[in-house]
Structure formats: C-alpha cells, structure tokens
Short mmCIF file of C-alpha atoms in Angstrom, two decimals:
data_model
loop_
_atom_site.label_atom_id
_atom_site.label_comp_id
_atom_site.label_asym_id
_atom_site.label_seq_id
_atom_site.Cartn_x
_atom_site.Cartn_y
_atom_site.Cartn_z
CA MET A 931 -22.97 20.04 13.51
CA SER A 932 -22.45 17.12 15.56
CA ARG A 933 -23.33 13.49 14.50
CA LYS A 934 -25.63 11.96 16.54
CA ALA A 935 -26.36 8.08 17.59
CA GLY A 936 -28.75 7.77 14.81
CA ASP A 937 -26.84 9.12 12.24
CA ALA A 938 -23.85 6.45 12.85
CA TRP A 939 -22.07 5.40 9.66
CA ARG A 940 -23.79 2.07 8.30
CA PRO A 941 -20.91 -0.38 6.69
CA SER A 942 -22.63 0.64 3.40
CA CYS A 943 -22.01 4.37 3.57
CA ARG A 944 -18.37 3.66 5.00
CA TRP A 945 -17.75 1.75 2.12
CA LEU A 946 -19.23 4.75 0.19
CA VAL A 947 -17.24 7.48 1.98
CA TRP A 948 -13.94 4.95 1.47
CA LEU A 949 -14.66 4.64 -2.43
CA VAL A 950 -15.21 8.36 -2.95
CA TRP A 951 -12.44 9.51 -1.03
CA GLY A 952 -10.07 6.95 -2.33
CA CYS A 953 -11.07 7.46 -5.93
CA MET A 954 -10.39 11.53 -5.50
CA LEU A 955 -7.24 10.70 -4.09
CA LEU A 956 -5.99 8.66 -6.79
CA GLY A 957 -6.91 10.77 -9.47
CA GLY A 958 -3.32 11.53 -10.93
CA SER A 959 -1.34 9.26 -12.59
CA LEU A 960 2.32 8.31 -10.71
CA ALA A 961 5.27 10.73 -10.77
CA ALA A 962 8.21 9.68 -12.56
CA TRP A 963 10.74 7.83 -10.26
CA SER A 964 14.26 6.09 -10.59
CA GLN A 965 14.92 3.23 -12.92
CA GLU A 966 12.29 1.02 -11.45
CA LYS A 967 9.17 2.31 -11.90
CA VAL A 968 5.71 1.42 -12.21
CA LEU A 969 4.27 4.23 -15.13
CA GLY A 970 0.87 3.71 -14.08
CA ASP A 971 -2.89 5.64 -13.46
CA PRO A 972 -4.05 4.03 -10.63
CA PHE A 973 -7.46 5.70 -10.87
CA ARG A 974 -7.70 3.84 -14.28
CA GLY A 975 -6.26 0.96 -12.44
CA ARG A 976 -9.44 0.81 -10.19
CA SER A 977 -11.47 1.03 -12.96
CA LEU A 978 -9.61 -2.18 -14.82
CA LEU A 979 -11.00 -4.50 -11.61
CA ASP A 980 -14.41 -3.93 -12.89
CA ALA A 981 -13.69 -3.85 -16.59
CA LYS A 982 -11.78 -7.29 -16.16
CA LEU A 983 -14.45 -8.81 -13.95
CA CYS A 984 -11.84 -9.25 -11.32
CA THR A 985 -14.92 -8.02 -8.79
CA GLN A 986 -16.93 -10.61 -9.61
CA CYS A 987 -14.82 -12.82 -7.57
CA HIS A 988 -12.54 -10.55 -5.52
CA GLY A 989 -13.57 -8.02 -2.82
CA MET A 990 -11.87 -5.12 -1.12
CA TRP A 991 -12.91 -4.75 2.53
CA GLY A 992 -15.22 -7.07 2.64
CA HIS A 993 -17.42 -5.50 -0.22
CA GLY A 994 -17.69 -7.33 -3.55
CA GLY A 995 -17.20 -11.20 -4.79
CA ASP A 996 -16.27 -13.27 -2.26
CA VAL A 997 -15.22 -16.44 -4.25
CA ALA A 998 -11.38 -15.01 -4.38
CA PRO A 999 -9.14 -13.64 -1.60
CA ASP A 1000 -9.61 -10.02 -0.12
CA ILE A 1001 -7.45 -7.41 -2.74
CA SER A 1002 -7.15 -5.31 0.70
CA THR A 1003 -5.69 -8.11 2.85
CA SER A 1004 -4.11 -10.42 0.23
CA ILE A 1005 -1.75 -7.68 -1.02
CA SER A 1006 -0.70 -6.81 2.57
CA GLY A 1007 3.17 -6.98 3.12
CA LYS A 1008 4.12 -7.86 -0.86
CA THR A 1009 5.89 -6.06 -3.63
CA TRP A 1010 5.05 -5.88 -6.90
CA LEU A 1011 6.84 -8.85 -8.09
CA ASP A 1012 5.24 -10.85 -5.50
CA LEU A 1013 2.00 -9.96 -6.39
CA VAL A 1014 2.80 -10.90 -10.15
CA GLY A 1015 3.58 -14.57 -8.68
CA ASP A 1016 0.47 -14.22 -6.71
CA PHE A 1017 -1.11 -13.90 -10.19
CA TRP A 1018 0.40 -16.63 -11.83
CA ASN A 1019 0.01 -19.00 -9.21
CA HIS A 1020 -3.94 -18.80 -8.85
CA THR A 1021 -4.08 -18.58 -12.92
CA PRO A 1022 -5.43 -22.21 -13.26
CA ARG A 1023 -7.96 -21.50 -10.64
CA MET A 1024 -9.16 -18.13 -12.12
CA MET A 1025 -9.37 -19.61 -15.72
CA ASP A 1026 -11.80 -22.21 -14.58
CA GLU A 1027 -13.85 -20.08 -12.55
CA LEU A 1028 -14.16 -17.73 -15.62
CA ALA A 1029 -14.87 -20.61 -18.05
CA GLN A 1030 -17.69 -21.79 -15.46
CA ARG A 1031 -19.31 -18.26 -15.73
CA GLY A 1032 -18.88 -18.30 -19.43
CA HIS A 1033 -16.17 -15.39 -19.57
CA ALA A 1034 -13.19 -15.38 -21.82
CA TRP A 1035 -9.97 -14.86 -20.29
CA PRO A 1036 -9.12 -11.16 -19.82
CA THR A 1037 -6.00 -9.70 -21.53
CA LEU A 1038 -3.80 -6.90 -19.89
CA ASP A 1039 -1.80 -4.82 -22.29
CA VAL A 1040 1.34 -3.42 -21.05
CA THR A 1041 -0.42 -0.23 -20.04
CA GLU A 1042 -2.98 -1.78 -18.28
CA MET A 1043 -0.73 -4.05 -16.49
CA ALA A 1044 1.02 -1.11 -15.32
CA ASN A 1045 -2.24 1.02 -14.41
CA LEU A 1046 -3.10 -2.31 -12.22
CA LEU A 1047 -0.01 -2.64 -10.66
CA SER A 1048 -0.11 1.31 -9.59
CA TYR A 1049 -3.40 0.79 -7.94
CA LEU A 1050 -2.48 -2.30 -5.81
CA TYR A 1051 0.46 -0.09 -4.82
CA TYR A 1052 -1.72 2.89 -3.75
CA VAL A 1053 -4.63 0.60 -2.40
CA ARG A 1054 -2.84 0.06 0.53
CA MET A 1055 -2.56 3.73 1.50
CA PHE A 1056 -6.09 3.53 2.17
CA GLU A 1057 -8.43 1.50 4.29
CA GLU A 1058 -11.44 1.50 5.60
CA PRO A 1059 -12.52 3.93 8.39
CA GLY A 1060 -12.28 2.88 11.85
CA ASP A 1061 -14.97 2.16 14.23
CA ALA A 1062 -16.40 5.44 16.17
CA GLY A 1063 -17.60 2.80 19.02
CA ARG A 1064 -13.81 1.64 19.31
CA GLY A 1065 -12.54 5.01 18.95
CA ALA A 1066 -15.07 6.46 22.20
CA ALA A 1067 -13.87 3.34 24.24
CA ALA A 1068 -9.96 4.30 23.16
CA TYR A 1069 -10.71 7.89 23.47
CA ALA A 1070 -11.67 7.22 27.28
CA ARG A 1071 -8.98 4.88 28.02
CA LEU A 1072 -6.27 7.28 26.55
CA ARG A 1073 -7.84 9.88 28.77
CA CYS A 1074 -7.40 12.23 25.85
CA GLY A 1075 -10.57 13.89 27.27
CA GLN A 1076 -8.02 15.30 30.05
CA CYS A 1077 -6.36 18.00 27.93
CA HIS A 1078 -8.83 18.15 24.79
CA SER A 1079 -12.23 18.68 24.02
CA LEU A 1080 -14.51 17.44 21.55
CA GLY A 1081 -17.74 18.41 20.45
CA SER A 1082 -18.30 20.87 23.23
CA GLY A 1083 -16.78 24.10 22.14
CA GLU A 1084 -15.05 24.50 25.33
CA ALA A 1085 -11.48 25.82 25.66
CA ALA A 1086 -8.97 22.78 26.68
CA SER A 1087 -5.63 23.07 27.74
CA GLY A 1088 -4.59 20.91 24.88
CA GLY A 1089 -6.89 22.56 22.43
CA PRO A 1090 -9.94 21.08 20.72
CA LEU A 1091 -10.19 17.98 18.37
CA ASP A 1092 -12.95 19.15 16.46
CA GLN A 1093 -10.67 20.78 13.76
CA PHE A 1094 -9.85 17.33 12.89
CA SER A 1095 -13.64 16.03 12.37
CA GLY A 1096 -13.86 16.52 8.61
CA PHE A 1097 -10.75 14.29 7.62
CA PRO A 1098 -11.90 10.57 6.67
CA SER A 1099 -8.02 9.84 7.03
CA ALA A 1100 -6.38 9.59 10.41
CA VAL A 1101 -3.23 10.94 8.67
CA VAL A 1102 -3.78 14.54 9.77
CA LEU A 1103 -4.66 13.57 13.20
CA ALA A 1104 -1.39 11.27 13.29
CA GLN A 1105 1.11 14.42 11.86
CA ALA A 1106 -0.56 16.81 14.55
CA MET A 1107 -0.07 14.28 17.19
CA TRP A 1108 3.48 13.94 15.97
CA ASN A 1109 4.13 17.63 15.79
CA ALA A 1110 2.68 18.24 19.34
CA ALA A 1111 4.51 15.04 20.91
CA PRO A 1112 7.73 17.41 22.17
CA ASP A 1113 5.21 19.43 24.14
CA MET A 1114 2.62 17.03 25.10
CA GLN A 1115 4.56 14.41 26.24
CA PRO A 1116 6.96 16.17 29.28
CA ARG A 1117 3.53 17.59 30.05
CA GLN A 1118 2.19 14.24 30.77
CA VAL A 1119 5.23 12.92 32.49
CA ASP A 1120 5.43 15.97 34.72
CA ARG A 1121 1.56 15.00 35.86
CA GLY A 1122 2.87 11.44 36.49
CA ALA A 1123 0.80 10.13 33.88
CA ARG A 1124 1.98 7.42 31.76
CA ILE A 1125 2.18 8.34 27.59
CA PRO A 1126 -0.38 6.61 26.05
CA VAL A 1127 0.43 3.99 23.77
CA LEU A 1128 -1.73 3.17 20.64
CA VAL A 1129 -2.48 -0.47 19.81
CA GLY A 1130 -3.05 -1.27 16.11
CA LYS A 1131 -5.18 0.53 14.06
CA GLU A 1132 -6.80 2.45 17.21
CA ILE A 1133 -5.76 5.86 15.59
CA ALA A 1134 -8.19 5.04 13.05
CA ASP A 1135 -10.83 4.36 15.32
CA LEU A 1136 -10.07 7.67 17.23
CA GLN A 1137 -10.52 9.34 13.95
CA ALA A 1138 -13.95 7.77 13.71
CA TYR A 1139 -14.95 8.86 16.67
CA ILE A 1140 -13.56 12.62 16.36
CA ARG A 1141 -15.63 12.52 12.86
CA TYR A 1142 -18.68 11.31 14.74
CA GLN A 1143 -18.64 13.48 17.61
CA GLY A 1144 -16.87 16.56 16.73
CA LEU A 1145 -18.32 20.06 15.96
CA ARG A 1146 -17.72 21.15 12.20
CA ALA A 1147 -19.34 24.17 10.12
CA SER A 1148 -19.89 21.82 7.41
CA PRO A 1149 -20.65 18.14 6.98
CA GLN A 1150 -18.65 17.71 3.77
CA VAL A 1151 -15.88 15.51 3.68
CA GLU A 1152 -12.10 17.16 3.95
CA LEU A 1153 -10.06 15.40 1.04
CA LEU A 1154 -6.43 15.69 1.10
CA PRO A 1155 -4.10 16.10 -1.93
CA ALA A 1156 -2.95 12.55 -3.66
CA PRO A 1157 0.28 11.41 -1.81
CA ASP A 1158 2.96 11.68 -3.96
CA PRO A 1159 6.20 9.58 -3.53
CA ASP A 1160 8.38 11.97 -5.04
CA ARG A 1161 7.63 14.81 -2.44
CA GLY A 1162 8.20 12.35 0.00
CA ALA A 1163 11.41 11.22 -1.31
CA GLN A 1164 12.54 14.73 -0.58
CA VAL A 1165 10.57 14.92 2.93
CA PHE A 1166 12.59 11.85 3.83
CA THR A 1167 15.94 13.76 3.28
CA ARG A 1168 15.12 17.28 4.19
CA LYS A 1169 14.12 15.83 7.82
CA GLY A 1170 17.16 13.80 8.04
CA CYS A 1171 15.13 10.48 8.59
CA GLY A 1172 17.97 8.61 6.55
CA SER A 1173 20.56 9.53 9.38
CA CYS A 1174 18.98 6.85 11.70
CA HIS A 1175 16.47 4.76 9.35
CA SER A 1176 18.63 3.21 6.20
CA SER A 1177 18.88 0.24 4.34
CA ALA A 1178 22.66 0.54 5.00
CA GLY A 1179 22.08 0.17 8.85
CA GLY A 1180 21.71 3.03 11.30
CA SER A 1181 19.94 3.19 14.86
CA GLY A 1182 16.74 2.99 13.37
CA PRO A 1183 14.77 0.21 11.69
CA ASP A 1184 14.82 0.15 7.74
CA LEU A 1185 11.65 1.91 7.13
CA ARG A 1186 10.64 0.27 3.92
CA ALA A 1187 10.08 -3.55 5.31
CA THR A 1188 7.91 -2.29 8.15
CA VAL A 1189 5.92 0.18 6.41
CA LEU A 1190 4.73 -2.25 3.44
CA GLU A 1191 3.27 -4.70 6.15
CA ARG A 1192 1.33 -1.97 8.01
CA SER A 1193 -1.32 0.25 7.31
CA VAL A 1194 -1.40 3.76 7.34
CA ALA A 1195 -3.56 3.86 10.83
CA GLU A 1196 -0.78 1.07 12.27
CA ILE A 1197 2.06 3.54 10.82
CA GLY A 1198 0.37 6.51 12.56
CA GLY A 1199 0.17 4.86 15.96
CA SER A 1200 3.59 3.50 15.60
CA LEU A 1201 5.02 7.06 14.97
CA TRP A 1202 3.35 8.08 18.26
CA ASN A 1203 4.06 5.57 20.38
CA HIS A 1204 8.12 5.61 19.42
CA SER A 1205 7.86 9.34 19.08
CA TYR A 1206 9.33 9.87 22.88
CA ALA A 1207 12.15 7.64 22.49
CA MET A 1208 13.17 9.31 19.05
CA ARG A 1209 13.17 12.52 20.75
CA ASP A 1210 15.39 12.05 23.24
CA GLN A 1211 18.10 10.03 20.67
CA MET A 1212 17.46 13.27 18.33
CA ARG A 1213 18.46 15.58 21.33
CA THR A 1214 21.54 13.28 22.11
CA ARG A 1215 22.82 13.71 18.77
CA GLY A 1216 21.73 17.37 18.41
CA VAL A 1217 19.45 16.45 15.39
CA PRO A 1218 15.99 18.99 15.50
CA PHE A 1219 12.86 17.00 16.06
CA PRO A 1220 11.26 17.05 12.91
CA GLN A 1221 7.97 18.97 12.14
CA PHE A 1222 5.26 18.03 9.17
CA GLN A 1223 3.41 20.46 7.29
CA ASP A 1224 0.60 20.16 4.82
CA GLY A 1225 0.55 16.69 3.41
CA GLU A 1226 4.20 15.91 4.15
CA MET A 1227 3.36 12.81 6.58
CA ALA A 1228 1.34 11.67 3.82
CA ASP A 1229 4.11 12.03 0.90
CA LEU A 1230 6.66 10.37 3.35
CA ILE A 1231 4.69 7.39 3.86
CA SER A 1232 3.61 6.80 -0.15
CA TYR A 1233 7.31 7.23 -0.50
CA LEU A 1234 8.60 4.49 1.99
CA TYR A 1235 5.41 2.41 0.51
CA PHE A 1236 6.65 3.16 -3.03
CA LEU A 1237 10.45 1.74 -1.95
CA GLY A 1238 9.02 -1.37 -0.17
CA PHE A 1239 6.59 -2.32 -3.19
CA MET A 1240 9.11 -1.77 -5.81
CA SER A 1241 12.02 -3.64 -3.64
CA GLY A 1242 12.42 -7.17 -4.88
CA GLU A 1243 15.61 -7.36 -7.09
CA GLY A 1244 16.50 -10.96 -6.59
CA SER A 1245 19.70 -13.02 -7.23
CA ALA A 1246 20.34 -13.95 -10.77
CA GLU A 1247 22.09 -17.50 -9.72
CA ARG A 1248 18.67 -18.41 -7.36
CA GLY A 1249 16.78 -17.45 -10.40
CA ARG A 1250 18.80 -19.76 -12.68
CA VAL A 1251 18.10 -22.55 -10.33
CA LEU A 1252 14.56 -21.54 -10.10
CA PHE A 1253 14.52 -21.54 -13.91
CA ASP A 1254 15.54 -25.24 -13.98
CA ASP A 1255 13.53 -26.27 -11.21
CA ARG A 1256 10.28 -25.09 -12.45
CA GLY A 1257 11.03 -26.94 -15.90
CA CYS A 1258 10.95 -23.16 -17.50
CA GLY A 1259 13.41 -24.32 -20.08
CA ARG A 1260 11.23 -27.25 -21.44
CA CYS A 1261 9.15 -24.71 -23.04
CA HIS A 1262 10.91 -21.43 -23.02
CA GLY A 1263 15.00 -22.66 -24.17
CA ALA A 1264 16.45 -22.23 -27.26
CA ALA A 1265 16.04 -26.09 -28.47
CA GLY A 1266 12.86 -25.71 -30.22
CA GLY A 1267 10.56 -25.23 -27.12
CA ALA A 1268 6.81 -24.99 -27.64
CA ALA A 1269 7.09 -21.49 -26.42
CA VAL A 1270 8.99 -18.38 -26.74
CA ASP A 1271 12.43 -18.33 -26.55
CA LEU A 1272 13.05 -15.93 -23.59
CA ALA A 1273 16.61 -15.09 -24.59
CA GLU A 1274 15.49 -13.61 -27.92
CA SER A 1275 12.41 -11.74 -26.18
CA ASN A 1276 12.47 -7.69 -25.77
CA VAL A 1277 9.82 -8.46 -22.33
CA ILE A 1278 12.42 -9.88 -20.27
CA THR A 1279 14.38 -6.37 -19.51
CA ASP A 1280 10.88 -4.70 -18.73
CA PRO A 1281 9.09 -6.67 -15.60
CA VAL A 1282 5.73 -4.75 -16.47
CA ALA A 1283 6.01 -5.88 -19.89
CA LEU A 1284 6.93 -9.44 -18.55
CA SER A 1285 4.17 -9.23 -16.40
CA SER A 1286 1.54 -8.60 -19.00
CA ALA A 1287 2.80 -11.31 -21.32
CA MET A 1288 2.72 -13.92 -18.43
CA TRP A 1289 -0.79 -13.17 -17.97
CA ASN A 1290 -1.63 -12.89 -21.61
CA HIS A 1291 -0.57 -16.28 -22.58
CA ALA A 1292 -1.61 -17.62 -19.58
CA PRO A 1293 -4.28 -19.82 -21.13
CA GLU A 1294 -2.02 -21.29 -24.25
CA MET A 1295 0.72 -22.06 -21.33
CA HIS A 1296 -1.91 -23.94 -19.40
CA GLU A 1297 -2.99 -25.89 -22.31
CA ILE A 1298 0.38 -26.90 -23.46
CA MET A 1299 1.25 -27.82 -19.88
CA ALA A 1300 -1.89 -30.12 -19.69
CA GLU A 1301 -1.36 -31.80 -23.16
CA GLN A 1302 2.66 -32.53 -21.66
CA SER A 1303 1.36 -33.71 -18.13
CA VAL A 1304 2.96 -30.92 -16.71
CA ALA A 1305 2.20 -29.48 -13.18
CA TRP A 1306 1.44 -25.27 -13.38
CA PRO A 1307 4.79 -24.06 -11.70
CA GLN A 1308 4.31 -22.26 -8.20
CA PHE A 1309 6.07 -18.97 -7.10
CA GLU A 1310 6.85 -18.29 -3.56
CA HIS A 1311 7.56 -14.99 -1.75
CA GLY A 1312 10.61 -13.75 -3.75
CA ASP A 1313 10.91 -16.45 -6.37
CA MET A 1314 9.84 -13.61 -9.12
CA GLY A 1315 12.88 -11.21 -8.13
CA ASP A 1316 15.00 -13.76 -8.58
CA LEU A 1317 13.47 -14.78 -11.85
CA ILE A 1318 13.77 -11.79 -13.42
CA ALA A 1319 17.01 -11.30 -12.36
CA TYR A 1320 18.22 -14.44 -14.22
CA LEU A 1321 16.27 -13.30 -17.37
CA ARG A 1322 17.68 -10.33 -17.39
CA THR A 1323 21.36 -12.05 -17.89
CA LEU A 1324 19.71 -14.01 -20.95
CA ALA A 1325 18.92 -10.71 -22.69
CA PRO A 1326 21.50 -9.97 -25.55
CA ALA A 1327 23.08 -6.60 -25.65
CA ARG A 1328 20.67 -4.50 -27.35
CA THR A 1329 22.22 -1.98 -29.92
CA ALA A 1330 20.61 1.00 -31.55
CA PRO A 1331 19.87 0.68 -35.43
CA SER A 1332 22.16 2.68 -37.53
CA ASP A 1333 20.79 5.15 -39.41
#
C-alpha cells in the first residue's frame, strides 16, 4: 500500500509513532558492561519522568511541558556526569517551581537514578521521524530516482527502495547505503555524476519520504531489536574499526566524542559521506570494507554512544581545587560541618549512589545554604568528573568484615 497526501503524518501522529517505537525498543534492561556501568532499565526510566512529575515542566521533542528545557535537546552531547551537574545546577529553580505547584520534592533511590540515567543514555538513540516533504526535495536533489524506484513497483538498476518503507528508523537505510557504497559510488563516478552528500538529518527525511511513498504489504511498523552496546563492542572489534578510530590516536577521529554530539540520522549521513574516502584508505591498507548485517550498525552506534556517555573520569587535582572553590568543605568537611563528612560516606565510591544522594538531599542543602547566605554552587562541563575523581581519593580503604 502507498500513503496518499491526505494520509500524511500530523505532528501528533509522528509523536505517537516515536513513543511506541522508542518504548518497544527500550523494553530490556542494559547489559552488563565494564567497571563504570549504569545498571538500569531505560523503560522504567521513561516511566519515571511521569511518576516524578518531570514531564509537567520538561517536554520531549516539543511535546509536554514547556517551563523547563526540552529533554531531547538539553542532553545532547553530554556525558551522564554532566547531566548530574545539570540536575544540581537547576535544583533551586526546580524546587521553587514544584513548591508553587504544591508538589513535594520527588526522591530518587539508587535504582531509580540508574533507571533514569540509562533512559537518558538511550533517548539520544531515538529521534522524532524526519519530514516527508523535505525528504521528497532531498530525493530529487540527490537524484535517487535515476537508479532507484519508489512506489511504482518498477524494476531499477539500483533496486526499489520500497523495502525500507516499513521502518520508522533511518538506521536500516543507512546500513544498506553503507553496504552498497563500494558498488554504488564507482558507478556514479563512471557516469560523471558527483557522489551525493547528505546534509544534517537528511537521511531521516529521506526515510520519512520512503515511508510516505513506498509500496508495502502491511501498514504495520517494522520494529528493530533494542540496540545492544555489548554486541556493538564486538562489532567494533570484529570489523576492525579500532585500527583507524581509537582514543589512542589513528588515521580517523575518535568516534566517541563525535557520536555523542550527533543524532543517529546525522551519524548515518556522515557514514555515507565519508564511506568513499574510507573505502580508498582501507584498500590502501589492505583492510576489507566492512559489511553490516541485521542490527549491527545500530548496535555499533549504541556502543559508541555508551563510551561517550560514560566517559568523563576527571582529574582528582582539579576536583580538589573545585571542592575548595565551591565551598563544599564548609558543610562536608571533617570538622563538624552541617552535613555528612564525605570522607566517611560510602556513596563517594559509587557515582550513581552519589548522584542519588545529591538529588535527595538537595532541599536540606538548599535550606542550610540559605541560612548561611551561601550561593548555590554551579558546575560546568567536566566539573562533576573532576569532583568525583577527587572524592574517591577521600574514601578510606574498605576491608571486608571478618567472619
């Protein structure tokens, strides 16, 4: 069946499809990873946004509350420690807003904090579907119809694109374009045509147009399995990505930082744009051009997102300076401060527990600071990583209890 103009998605329908798709994909809890891990369930994290009244003020892609920053944009490009710093920075305003609405401060235990952080990790993997109108313009500009058919059932040298019309996500299309690049691009060059360059989130717009125009046997959405960072780590190794892309240096950029700052659609477009140059470099080095099967590309992107999201282990020395400059020791020092001595607290060895404790005790800390006329300290990008690195140096050696 093919979508007609009168059946085009309205914004509310687009949001509903995103919500159903995202929640279906977020159904499983995170796999176990290396030492720094968020042991949370992103599906439960999503429900916490409503249960803890977050959505009364915060929206998601323009839907929901509009008093506070939109979650989908405010988390962009940030590690989870930066997000914890954001939580802290906006706490006084959040407390005032909740008080005006007659709501108590919502607490988050360690499990709930882990669930919420895991959801915020995953949410950047999903985005509002592209725009079919912009996709039609991109389809014409990129001259996709010269090699591909869509919505006509006709044969074409590059094959029909209708097979992608059941997917709301552009990842499947991006993976297919990557796999076909070694064949597609030389033919384009032989014809004297320029290899098309995708701009911004254009691949998502193309996917929306393919969904709108394509022929498919069923109107049902085809959902992918939840992307798995564990499997993505195996793909990264198996496909030899680390030979060029490594934090220790290589001919390609360190993908962790670049992926964290982009949407999945932008990553998919970037993969296509750079595939021609990467193919030549791989050929020179005798490395086979990798092919992706099933959900491997989605797994790989989720792994790279995870590395970027969980990065941020900072400098203990900078953290010591920060601890002093922000006046933390006035309340959390050993000399009879108004709050717990952090050197004696178990939470400083567990960043998730520390995040939960900071959130839960914020009203009490706010009251103490107000009584002492102390300004609420603010944390900038990277500060929380430095602070936690320093706090870990304060932790006394923990010994197992004797039998």
